[in-house]
Coordinates of C-alpha atoms and ligand atoms in Angstrom, one line a residue:
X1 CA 69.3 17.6 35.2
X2 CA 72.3 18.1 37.2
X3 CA 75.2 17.5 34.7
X4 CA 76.6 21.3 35.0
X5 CA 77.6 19.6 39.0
X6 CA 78.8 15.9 37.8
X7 CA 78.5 14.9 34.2
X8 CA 76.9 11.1 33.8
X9 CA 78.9 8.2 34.0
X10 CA 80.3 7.8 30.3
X11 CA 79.7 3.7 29.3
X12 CA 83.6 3.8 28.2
X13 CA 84.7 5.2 31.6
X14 CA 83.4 1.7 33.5
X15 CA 85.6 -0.3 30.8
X16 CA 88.6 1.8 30.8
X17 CA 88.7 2.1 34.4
X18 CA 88.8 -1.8 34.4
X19 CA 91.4 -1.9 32.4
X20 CA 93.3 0.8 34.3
X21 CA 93.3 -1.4 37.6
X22 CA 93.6 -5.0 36.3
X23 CA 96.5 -4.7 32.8
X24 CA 97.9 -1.3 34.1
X25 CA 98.3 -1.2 37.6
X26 CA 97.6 -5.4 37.9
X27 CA 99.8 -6.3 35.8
X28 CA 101.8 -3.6 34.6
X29 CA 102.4 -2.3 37.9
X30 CA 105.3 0.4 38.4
X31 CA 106.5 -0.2 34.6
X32 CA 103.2 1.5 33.8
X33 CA 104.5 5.2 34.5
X34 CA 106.1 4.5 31.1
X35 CA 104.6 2.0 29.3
X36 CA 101.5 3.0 29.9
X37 CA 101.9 6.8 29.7
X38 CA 101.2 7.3 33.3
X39 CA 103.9 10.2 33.9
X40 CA 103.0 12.2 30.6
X41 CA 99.2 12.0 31.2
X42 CA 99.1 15.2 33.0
X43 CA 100.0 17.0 29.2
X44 CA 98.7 14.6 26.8
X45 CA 94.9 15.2 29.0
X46 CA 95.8 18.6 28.7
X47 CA 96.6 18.8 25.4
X48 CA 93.2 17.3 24.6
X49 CA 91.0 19.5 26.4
X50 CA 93.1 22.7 25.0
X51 CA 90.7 22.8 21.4
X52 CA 87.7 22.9 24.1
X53 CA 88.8 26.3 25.3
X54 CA 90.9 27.6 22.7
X55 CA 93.8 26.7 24.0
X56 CA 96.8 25.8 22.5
X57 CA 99.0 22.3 23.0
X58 CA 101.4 22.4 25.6
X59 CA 99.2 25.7 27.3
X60 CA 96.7 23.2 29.5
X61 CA 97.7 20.6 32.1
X62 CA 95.6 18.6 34.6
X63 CA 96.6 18.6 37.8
X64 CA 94.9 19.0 41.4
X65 CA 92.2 20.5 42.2
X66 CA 90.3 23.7 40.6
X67 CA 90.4 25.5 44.1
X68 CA 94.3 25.0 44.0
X69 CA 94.6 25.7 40.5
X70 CA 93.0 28.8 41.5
X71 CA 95.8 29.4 44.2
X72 CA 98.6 28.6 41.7
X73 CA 97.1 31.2 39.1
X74 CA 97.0 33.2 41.3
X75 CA 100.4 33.2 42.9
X76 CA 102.1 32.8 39.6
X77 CA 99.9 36.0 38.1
X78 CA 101.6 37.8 41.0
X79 CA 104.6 37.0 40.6
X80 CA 104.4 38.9 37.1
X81 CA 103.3 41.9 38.7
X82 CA 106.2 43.8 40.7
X83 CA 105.0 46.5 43.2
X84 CA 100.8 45.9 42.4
X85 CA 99.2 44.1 45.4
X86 CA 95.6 44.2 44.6
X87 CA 93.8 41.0 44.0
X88 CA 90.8 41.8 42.8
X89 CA 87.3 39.9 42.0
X90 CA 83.9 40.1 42.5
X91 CA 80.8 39.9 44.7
X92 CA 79.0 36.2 44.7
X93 CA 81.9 34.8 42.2
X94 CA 82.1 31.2 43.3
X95 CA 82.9 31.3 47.2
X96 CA 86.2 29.5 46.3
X97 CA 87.3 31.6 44.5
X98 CA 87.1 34.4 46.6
X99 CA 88.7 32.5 49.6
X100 CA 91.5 32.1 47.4
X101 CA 92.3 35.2 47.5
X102 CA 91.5 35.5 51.2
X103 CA 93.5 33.0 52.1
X104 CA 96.5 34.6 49.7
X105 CA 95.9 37.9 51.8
X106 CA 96.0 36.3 55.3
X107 CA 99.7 34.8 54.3
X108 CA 100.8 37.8 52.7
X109 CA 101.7 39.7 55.6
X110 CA 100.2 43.0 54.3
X111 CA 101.8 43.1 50.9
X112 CA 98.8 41.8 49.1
X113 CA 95.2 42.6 49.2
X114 CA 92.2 40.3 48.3
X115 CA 89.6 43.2 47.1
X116 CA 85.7 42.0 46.4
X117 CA 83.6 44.9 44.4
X118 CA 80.0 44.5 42.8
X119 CA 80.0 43.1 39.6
X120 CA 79.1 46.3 37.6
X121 CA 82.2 48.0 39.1
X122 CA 85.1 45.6 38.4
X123 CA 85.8 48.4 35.0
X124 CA 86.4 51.2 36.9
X125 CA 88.5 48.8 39.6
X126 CA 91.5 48.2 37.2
X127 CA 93.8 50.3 38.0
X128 CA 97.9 50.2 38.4
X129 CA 97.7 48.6 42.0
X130 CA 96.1 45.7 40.8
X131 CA 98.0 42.6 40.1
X132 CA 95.5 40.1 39.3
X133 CA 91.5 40.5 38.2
X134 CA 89.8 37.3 39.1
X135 CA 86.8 36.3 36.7
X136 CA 84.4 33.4 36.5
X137 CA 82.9 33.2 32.7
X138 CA 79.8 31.6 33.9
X139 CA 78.2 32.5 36.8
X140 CA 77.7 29.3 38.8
X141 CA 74.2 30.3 40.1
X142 CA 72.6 32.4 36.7
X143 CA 74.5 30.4 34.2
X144 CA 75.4 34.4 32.8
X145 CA 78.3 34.2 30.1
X146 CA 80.5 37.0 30.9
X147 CA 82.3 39.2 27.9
X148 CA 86.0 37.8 28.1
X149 CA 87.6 39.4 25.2
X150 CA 86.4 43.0 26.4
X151 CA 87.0 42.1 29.9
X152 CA 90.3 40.8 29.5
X153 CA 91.5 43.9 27.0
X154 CA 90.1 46.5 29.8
X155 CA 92.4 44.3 32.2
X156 CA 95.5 44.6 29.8
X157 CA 95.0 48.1 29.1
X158 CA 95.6 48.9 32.8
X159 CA 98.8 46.3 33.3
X160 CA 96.4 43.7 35.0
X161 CA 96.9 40.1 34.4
X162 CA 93.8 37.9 34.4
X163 CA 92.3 34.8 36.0
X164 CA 89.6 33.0 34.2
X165 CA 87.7 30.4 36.0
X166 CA 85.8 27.7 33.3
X167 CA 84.4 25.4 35.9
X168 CA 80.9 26.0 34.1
X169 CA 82.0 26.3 30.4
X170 CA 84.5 24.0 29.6
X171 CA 82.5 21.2 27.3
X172 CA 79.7 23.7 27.5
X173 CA 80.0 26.7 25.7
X174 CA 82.6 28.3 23.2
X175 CA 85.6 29.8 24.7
X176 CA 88.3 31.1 22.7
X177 CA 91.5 31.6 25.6
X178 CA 94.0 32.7 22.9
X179 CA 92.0 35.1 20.4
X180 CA 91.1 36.8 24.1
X181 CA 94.9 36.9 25.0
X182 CA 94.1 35.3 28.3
X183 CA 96.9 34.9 30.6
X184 CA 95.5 32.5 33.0
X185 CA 92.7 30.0 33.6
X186 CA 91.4 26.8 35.5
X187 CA 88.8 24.5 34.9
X188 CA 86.8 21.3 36.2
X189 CA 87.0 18.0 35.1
X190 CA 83.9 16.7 37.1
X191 CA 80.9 19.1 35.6
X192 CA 80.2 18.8 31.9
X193 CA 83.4 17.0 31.2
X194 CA 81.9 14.0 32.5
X195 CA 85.4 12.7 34.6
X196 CA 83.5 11.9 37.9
X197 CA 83.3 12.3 40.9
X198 CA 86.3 14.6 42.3
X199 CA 88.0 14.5 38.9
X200 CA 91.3 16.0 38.4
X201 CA 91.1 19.6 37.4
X202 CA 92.5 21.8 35.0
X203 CA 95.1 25.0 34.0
X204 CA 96.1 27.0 31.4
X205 CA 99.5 29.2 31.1
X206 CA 99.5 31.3 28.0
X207 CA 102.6 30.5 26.4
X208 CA 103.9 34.0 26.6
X209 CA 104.3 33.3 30.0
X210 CA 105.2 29.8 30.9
X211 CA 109.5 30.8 31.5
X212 CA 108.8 33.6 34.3
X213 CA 105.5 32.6 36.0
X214 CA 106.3 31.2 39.6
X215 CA 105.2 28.2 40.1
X216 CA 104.2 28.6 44.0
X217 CA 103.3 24.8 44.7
X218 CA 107.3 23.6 43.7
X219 CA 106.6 20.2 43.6
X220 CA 109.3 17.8 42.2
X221 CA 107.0 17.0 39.6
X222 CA 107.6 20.3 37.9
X223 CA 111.2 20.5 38.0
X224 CA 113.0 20.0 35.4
X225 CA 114.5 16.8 35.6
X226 CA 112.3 15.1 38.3
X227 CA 114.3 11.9 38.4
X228 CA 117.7 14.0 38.8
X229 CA 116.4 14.2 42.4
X230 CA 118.4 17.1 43.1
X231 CA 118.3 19.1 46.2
X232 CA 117.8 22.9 44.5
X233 CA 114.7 23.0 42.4
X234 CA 114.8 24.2 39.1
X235 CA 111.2 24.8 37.4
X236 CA 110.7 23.0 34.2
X237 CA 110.5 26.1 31.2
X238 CA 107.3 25.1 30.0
X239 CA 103.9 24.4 31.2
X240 CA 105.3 21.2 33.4
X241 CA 106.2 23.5 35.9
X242 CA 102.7 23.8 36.8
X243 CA 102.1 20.3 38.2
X244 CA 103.0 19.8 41.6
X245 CA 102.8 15.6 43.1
X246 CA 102.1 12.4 41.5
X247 CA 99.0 12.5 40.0
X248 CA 96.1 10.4 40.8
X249 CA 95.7 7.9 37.8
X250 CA 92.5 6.3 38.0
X251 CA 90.8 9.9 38.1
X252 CA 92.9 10.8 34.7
X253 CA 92.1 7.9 33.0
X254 CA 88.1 8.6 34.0
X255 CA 88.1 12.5 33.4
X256 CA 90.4 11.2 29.6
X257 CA 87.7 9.1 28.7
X258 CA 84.7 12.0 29.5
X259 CA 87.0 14.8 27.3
X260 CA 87.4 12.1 24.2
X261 CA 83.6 12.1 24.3
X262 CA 84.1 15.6 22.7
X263 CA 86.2 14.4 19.5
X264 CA 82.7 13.1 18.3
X265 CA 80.9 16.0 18.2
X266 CA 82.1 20.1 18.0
X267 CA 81.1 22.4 20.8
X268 CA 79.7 24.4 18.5
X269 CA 76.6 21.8 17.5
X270 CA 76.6 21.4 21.3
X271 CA 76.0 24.7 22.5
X272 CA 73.2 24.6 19.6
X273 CA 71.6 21.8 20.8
X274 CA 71.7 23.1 24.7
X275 CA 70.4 26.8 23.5
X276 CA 67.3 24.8 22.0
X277 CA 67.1 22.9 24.9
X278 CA 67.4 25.7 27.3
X279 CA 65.0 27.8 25.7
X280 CA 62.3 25.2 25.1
X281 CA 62.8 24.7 29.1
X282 CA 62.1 28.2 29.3
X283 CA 59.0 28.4 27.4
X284 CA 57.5 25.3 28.8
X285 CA 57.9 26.3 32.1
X286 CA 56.2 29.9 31.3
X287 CA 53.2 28.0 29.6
X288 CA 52.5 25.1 32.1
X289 CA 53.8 26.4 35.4
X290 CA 53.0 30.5 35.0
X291 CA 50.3 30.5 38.5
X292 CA 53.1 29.1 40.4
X293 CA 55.4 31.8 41.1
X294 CA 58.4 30.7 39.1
X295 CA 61.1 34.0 38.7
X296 CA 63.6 32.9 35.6
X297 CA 67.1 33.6 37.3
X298 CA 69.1 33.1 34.8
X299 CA 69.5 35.7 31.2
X300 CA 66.5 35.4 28.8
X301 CA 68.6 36.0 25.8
X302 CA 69.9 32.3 24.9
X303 CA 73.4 33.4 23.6
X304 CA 73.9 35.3 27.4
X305 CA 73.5 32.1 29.0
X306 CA 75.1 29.0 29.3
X307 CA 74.6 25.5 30.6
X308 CA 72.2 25.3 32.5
X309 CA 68.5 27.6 34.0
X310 CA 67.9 28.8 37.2
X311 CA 64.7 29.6 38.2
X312 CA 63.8 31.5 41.8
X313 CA 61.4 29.9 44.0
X314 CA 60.5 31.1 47.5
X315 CA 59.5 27.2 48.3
X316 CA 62.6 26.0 45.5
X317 CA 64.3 24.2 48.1
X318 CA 60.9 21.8 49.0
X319 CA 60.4 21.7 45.5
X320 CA 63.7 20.1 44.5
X321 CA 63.1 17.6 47.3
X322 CA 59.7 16.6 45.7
X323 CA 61.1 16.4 41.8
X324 CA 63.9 14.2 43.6
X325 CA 61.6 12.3 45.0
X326 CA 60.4 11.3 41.8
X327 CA 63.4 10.4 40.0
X328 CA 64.6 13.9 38.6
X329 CA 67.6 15.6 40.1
X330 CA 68.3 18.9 39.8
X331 CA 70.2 21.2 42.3
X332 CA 69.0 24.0 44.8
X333 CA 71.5 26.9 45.7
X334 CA 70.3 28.9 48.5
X335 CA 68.2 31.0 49.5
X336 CA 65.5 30.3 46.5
X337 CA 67.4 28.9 43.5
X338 CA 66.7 25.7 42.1
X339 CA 69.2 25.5 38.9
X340 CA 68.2 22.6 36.2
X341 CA 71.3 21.5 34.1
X342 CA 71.2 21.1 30.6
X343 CA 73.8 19.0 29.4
X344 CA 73.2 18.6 25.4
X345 CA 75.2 15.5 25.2
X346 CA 72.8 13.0 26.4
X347 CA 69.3 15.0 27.4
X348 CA 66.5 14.9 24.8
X349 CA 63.8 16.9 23.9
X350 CA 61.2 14.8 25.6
X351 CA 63.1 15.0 28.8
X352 CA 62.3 18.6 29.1
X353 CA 58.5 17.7 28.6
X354 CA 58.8 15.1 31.3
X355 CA 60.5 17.6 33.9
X356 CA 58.5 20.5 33.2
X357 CA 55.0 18.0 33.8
X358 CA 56.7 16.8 37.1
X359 CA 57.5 20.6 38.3
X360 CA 53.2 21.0 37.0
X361 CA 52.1 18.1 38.6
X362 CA 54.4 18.8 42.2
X363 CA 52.9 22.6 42.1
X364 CA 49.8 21.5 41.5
X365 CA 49.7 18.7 44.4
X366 CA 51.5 20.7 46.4
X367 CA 54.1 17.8 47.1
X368 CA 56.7 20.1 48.0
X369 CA 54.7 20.9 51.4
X370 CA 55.9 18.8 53.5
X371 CA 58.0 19.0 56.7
X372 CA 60.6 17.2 56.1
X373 CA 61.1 19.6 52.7
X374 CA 61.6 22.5 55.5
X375 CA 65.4 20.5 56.5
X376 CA 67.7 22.5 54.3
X377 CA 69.9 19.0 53.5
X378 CA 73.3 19.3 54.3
X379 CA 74.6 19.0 50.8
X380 CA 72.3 20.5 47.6
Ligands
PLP401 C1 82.6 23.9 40.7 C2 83.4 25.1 40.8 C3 84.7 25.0 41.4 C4 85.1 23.7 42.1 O1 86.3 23.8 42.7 P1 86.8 22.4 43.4 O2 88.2 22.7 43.8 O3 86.7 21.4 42.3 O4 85.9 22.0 44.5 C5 85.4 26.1 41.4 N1 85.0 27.3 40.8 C6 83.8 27.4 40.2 C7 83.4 28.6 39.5 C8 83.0 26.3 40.2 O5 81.8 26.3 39.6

């Protein structure tokens, strides 16, 4: 119940990743940055995980991590944006997010400004001091889908470029990046794309964009002509520009074989599947576990909500010990939320029943009292 934080282990991945080390690397050895497609990688992943967010090919590339992707976005949607020096996002967006854009301020010397507001006034924020707006489409606590075409056209209206951050809807819910005229996003490969552990992330470039963007992180792997080994760097025109070092191979063949998973299936039947599976969560929960205090944390209405439900619990973090305790992992964020994942790809229907009965039977035991519950563990 945790495959919104790291997707399962695909059976493929354990066979490709074989393969990988013993023909590629064994064998192959250097030869393999051709032969094997090692140094393209970075676009031909991307190009497969564009049709996932509406994308189109040469607009996505995997590289690094989402937190620097976030930093490069970032930099690069500045660089667009003569003479505005507003960052702006806002409050409880995904901590990395927002240190981002602290960290962004604290080099800037004063010419840039990292500005958080409340959710409910990031409309009447835009303005023409702000370079870049900042957005998560799926709130990594609530699972709340944010409007992104309305958002982003407010933005635009006002000269702001913006930032999407997919980390919870890539391979989860429909997201259409060019029919929204996005100008920027970044993604994770390790949550419902199934890649692993620490799998490579993701961005996107709008096309319109991918000449003049600065590519702050001038690696030689996004010049040009990398093997010219030249001393002045020249960016590469297109979305290359965008990857920085050598990229780690074993995590891109893992994260490749989690997003070919999703050529056997359409989000669309997905995100069907995972709104029946969420709400039947829902309702189970209010019909077996109503005396025990449980607060739904996440939207009601199953097309506001994504991938996974959050309930509130005063004692959530001592009842996620218990239900881990009995084989079923889920994930607590503090103070009170316990967040169940609801990954359509390979939960059933009867896996619901069987959670929901365990929640029952450790409220009605009382199995989260325990001492040793009290510990807040150093990572949920
Ligand atoms: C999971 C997540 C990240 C993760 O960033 P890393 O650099 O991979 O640690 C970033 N943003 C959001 C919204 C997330 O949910």
């Amino acid at each position: 119940m945790d495959g919104n934080s790291l997707g399962s282990l695909p059976k493929i991945t354990t066979k490709r990743l074989k393969q990988v080390l013993q023909k590629e690397w064994g064998e192959g050895m250097i030869g393999s940055w051709s032969n094997a497609g090692w140094f393209d990688s970075p676009i031909k992943v991307g190009d497969k995980i564009a049709p996932l967010i509406g994308a189109k090919k040469g607009e996505v590339i995997v590289a690094d991590t989402t937190s620097v992707n976030i930093y490069k976005a970032l930099c690069a949607a500045i660089s667009l944006q003569k003479g505005r020096k507003i960052m702006l996002s806002e409050a409880g967006n995904f901590p990395t997010d927002l240190y981002m854009m602290q960290g962004i301020e604290a080099f800037s010397d004063g010419q840039l400004e990292a500005k958080v507001v409340e959710p409910d006034a990031i409309l009447d924020n835009l303005n023409e001091d702000v370079a870049v707006l900042l957005l998560t489409q799926v709130h990594y606590k609530t699972a709340a889908i944010k409007d992104m075409k309305t958002i982003t056209k407010k933005a635009h209206e006002k000269g702001v470029l913006v930032v999407w951050d997919l980390s919870h809807s890539v391979g989860s819910i429909e997201v259409e990046l060019s029919k929204c005229k996005v100008d920027f996003a970044v993604g994770c490969g390790y949550k419902f794309l199934n890649g692993g552990p620490g799998a490579p992330a993701f961005i996107y470039v709008a096309k319109r964009h991918q000449k003049r963007a600065l590519p702050i992180l001038a690696g030689w792997m996004g010049h040009q002509d990398p093997f010219a080994f030249t001393d002045a760097y020249t960016p590469s025109p297109d979305i290359a520009r965008f990857r920085c070092g050598t990229p780690g191979i074993l995590g891109m063949a893992a994260l490749e074989c989690g997003v070919d998973l999703f050529a056997q299936t359409t989000i669309g039947d997905l995100r069907k599947k995972a709104m029946q599976l969420s709400r039947l969560f829902i309702e189970l929960m209010a019909q077996e576990c109503r005396e025990y205090g449980f607060e739904l944390a996440s939207p009601n209405e199953d097309t506001k909500r994504a991938g996974h439900v959050a309930f509130r619990h005063i004692e959530g973090h001592g009842i996620y010990q218990a239900i881990k305790k009995e084989g079923i992992i889920s994930d607590f964020r503090t103070p009170d939320i316990l967040r169940f994942g609801i990954t359509p790809m390979y939960l059933r229907f009867q896996d619901i029943y069987k959670v929901v009965q365990l929640i029952k039977q450790v409220m009605e035991t009382k199995a989260w009292d325990r001492a040793e519950y009290k510990i807040r563990a150093a990572i949920t």
